[in-house]
């Protein structure tokens, strides 16, 4: 049942073994980045506590959940949502709530390099899988613990999802129409946190490569978002100014926005950032009389009258197909793009040519398309394979890595430690 | 410094945009030696972008520049001049660069003689990281872009604003994230790839070229939503983002996001509200029925929230076990006890911008230090690098300066 791993020559992280205890998006994406870079990533779950995303199934535009009960590993291995954040990993079924299961996990960590966890602070410790306990088994272990607000502090135990740390990190507050409410931001936030965790792990790997020392990394999701508004935070420190929502506006350029095109929910994003781009834009518009009026005759005037300008531009764009118009504007040297949907991005010849989507063969789902990682390296290969069926690598882990006999494995299964 | 994760790593940066600068900053805060090469004519454009103290522009006081360039050294060099090209080649060797981060625009790239092949011939070990809107290959690689258009080419614009924002403003235009965050996440993705190449370089002794497309970096962050189209022919949009119960709710002094995604969280919310009578009705007590009456339930919760402050709601609900967050402004972040207890903000002094609290880093390492140090003045390290490191005669430095090369 194990996946074919396309093990190319000279991967970035060949020889690095990662144990992934995380569920949902952020932790799995962090571990997946390491897997695509060539680390051997083993995801630890169980039939009792599978990654919840394994249960999420498409249902005619809605989402349905595989309900708890007598599910089999196969029932829990048909979700392409799960697949998206778990490419190129191995899977082992270990019941961490069972004493012997936790012991198996400890033995596995003892032969590994990196641990990724994303439970609430204290849970890993309760399972006997805290950094202290694991470090005793593996001196140079690198462990990253991802949580909403970090491992310490008065709010460390608070529950958090993407839109909560987007809010607590300050990005939601400044995202929205100038006269509107703040904006919820979702899964991109989880993946931002996962990327941040991957950066921290890579830095720790580089450090260990030099010094031989491992370490523990306490990663806060709230802070992972807050660092993305550093300029806004410094502005507060400098001027006690609380940055507000600005829609699509820029602080100096106009026009700068999204404008309606023909068709339902079709928009073009465009901007003119120089006198030359403004003239080119006017030219593509056919130099309408209003564009020569005094109120739009300088960059500052255009910015000051930007709402009037937006209305006039939209009267023009709304006659056009967004894709066609973007090509014309780009041809004239004006920054412009359709506001792209998933369908646009999938059908985008540019992304196809760059191999931004990867095609995979999943053991149960067959052909799948997933978004690749945003790196094109000139020399070293990336490793892409479909996500594993739950427990697909039990034999590899228990036999080869831990040296259990089949009788021992059977006994552990009967006790409920495995599965 | 010896105990920083990337101590001893040598990075050259030629950035005019936020993403590449932020990539350099991430490595600098992790302890790498980052030398930023700026144009002698005004330096990094971020120096002229605000915000500034009291809205008085000054190249050494831009909040964007100060934040994006912590810990770096700055030298000035006109890389388009022939002297500049020679100096750059000498610098790569004398400095012993492991990484070069750049974000040239297509037309600049064409004007520069030294493309990747040329640069690598200077130093085979060096990893070059190119961060561009659409990548270096493909039919759109020469397209013009600003952060706004890059964001909307990345797929998330089609999803914003969803849920409550969509309900209120179904006829309005798609939105970008506020500020310059969307560029920074591209720098973040590039930094992960850069360290992977560095890790490999230390084993193989060979560098390579990493081509990062910002469009793809953004696109990858919405990988689940994006994959729904090819795998189930479903197009996620602003209209499809509703939560069954909860979401963004206005309260007495701002907004909170309430997410009772699990049954025990709904119970906790009911408890925190003091078990009002409506919550005891059968339609709201049964978890399945609650989901089909989610809109009504959310409206009732919103009514309750109006009477309470965001701080009360946050702590009270969280202590009862329901996920909720304050929609925090810059002022709220500075007031956060959690961030305070973690020393997230740290004081950094700067000779011209003064002492300010900077956000530090989102990771705490047990055995190594991340130190956020002040941003450099324009050309502050010319003497140190050109004379001290490269051994150029001070009189030649004066000549190069007169020529506008440095």
mmCIF file of N, CA and C in Angstrom, chain A residues 17 42 62 123 130 137 152 211 292 303 313 376 379 393 407:
data_model
loop_
_atom_site.group_PDB
_atom_site.id
_atom_site.type_symbol
_atom_site.label_atom_id
_atom_site.label_comp_id
_atom_site.label_asym_id
_atom_site.label_seq_id
_atom_site.Cartn_x
_atom_site.Cartn_y
_atom_site.Cartn_z
ATOM 1 N N UNK A 17 15.184 12.690 8.988
ATOM 2 C CA UNK A 17 13.889 12.048 9.256
ATOM 3 C C UNK A 17 13.065 12.952 10.179
ATOM 4 N N UNK A 42 7.445 11.100 8.520
ATOM 5 C CA UNK A 42 6.502 10.063 8.946
ATOM 6 C C UNK A 42 5.419 10.721 9.783
ATOM 7 N N UNK A 62 -20.474 21.126 -1.496
ATOM 8 C CA UNK A 62 -20.457 21.246 -0.041
ATOM 9 C C UNK A 62 -19.366 20.346 0.501
ATOM 10 N N UNK A 123 0.019 19.221 25.947
ATOM 11 C CA UNK A 123 -0.520 17.929 25.513
ATOM 12 C C UNK A 123 0.606 16.933 25.221
ATOM 13 N N UNK A 130 7.013 15.297 25.500
ATOM 14 C CA UNK A 130 7.524 16.672 25.599
ATOM 15 C C UNK A 130 8.987 16.720 25.175
ATOM 16 N N UNK A 137 16.208 11.040 24.750
ATOM 17 C CA UNK A 137 16.365 9.892 23.853
ATOM 18 C C UNK A 137 17.180 10.253 22.621
ATOM 19 N N UNK A 152 4.193 29.715 26.105
ATOM 20 C CA UNK A 152 4.130 30.377 27.418
ATOM 21 C C UNK A 152 3.310 31.656 27.327
ATOM 22 N N UNK A 211 26.991 22.867 14.285
ATOM 23 C CA UNK A 211 27.388 22.683 15.688
ATOM 24 C C UNK A 211 27.064 21.311 16.260
ATOM 25 N N UNK A 292 -8.051 64.003 -19.822
ATOM 26 C CA UNK A 292 -7.202 65.183 -20.049
ATOM 27 C C UNK A 292 -7.622 66.360 -19.164
ATOM 28 N N UNK A 303 -4.577 61.082 -7.193
ATOM 29 C CA UNK A 303 -4.747 60.397 -5.909
ATOM 30 C C UNK A 303 -5.851 61.074 -5.093
ATOM 31 N N UNK A 313 -12.983 54.896 -14.594
ATOM 32 C CA UNK A 313 -12.258 53.733 -15.120
ATOM 33 C C UNK A 313 -13.182 52.520 -15.159
ATOM 34 N N UNK A 376 11.451 27.035 -7.794
ATOM 35 C CA UNK A 376 12.055 26.360 -8.943
ATOM 36 C C UNK A 376 13.559 26.404 -8.739
ATOM 37 N N UNK A 379 19.066 22.996 -9.773
ATOM 38 C CA UNK A 379 19.875 21.782 -9.749
ATOM 39 C C UNK A 379 19.260 20.637 -8.948
ATOM 40 N N UNK A 393 2.671 2.835 6.092
ATOM 41 C CA UNK A 393 4.078 2.508 6.314
ATOM 42 C C UNK A 393 4.315 1.832 7.668
ATOM 43 N N UNK A 407 5.354 -10.882 15.831
ATOM 44 C CA UNK A 407 4.609 -11.272 17.040
ATOM 45 C C UNK A 407 4.462 -10.078 17.975
#
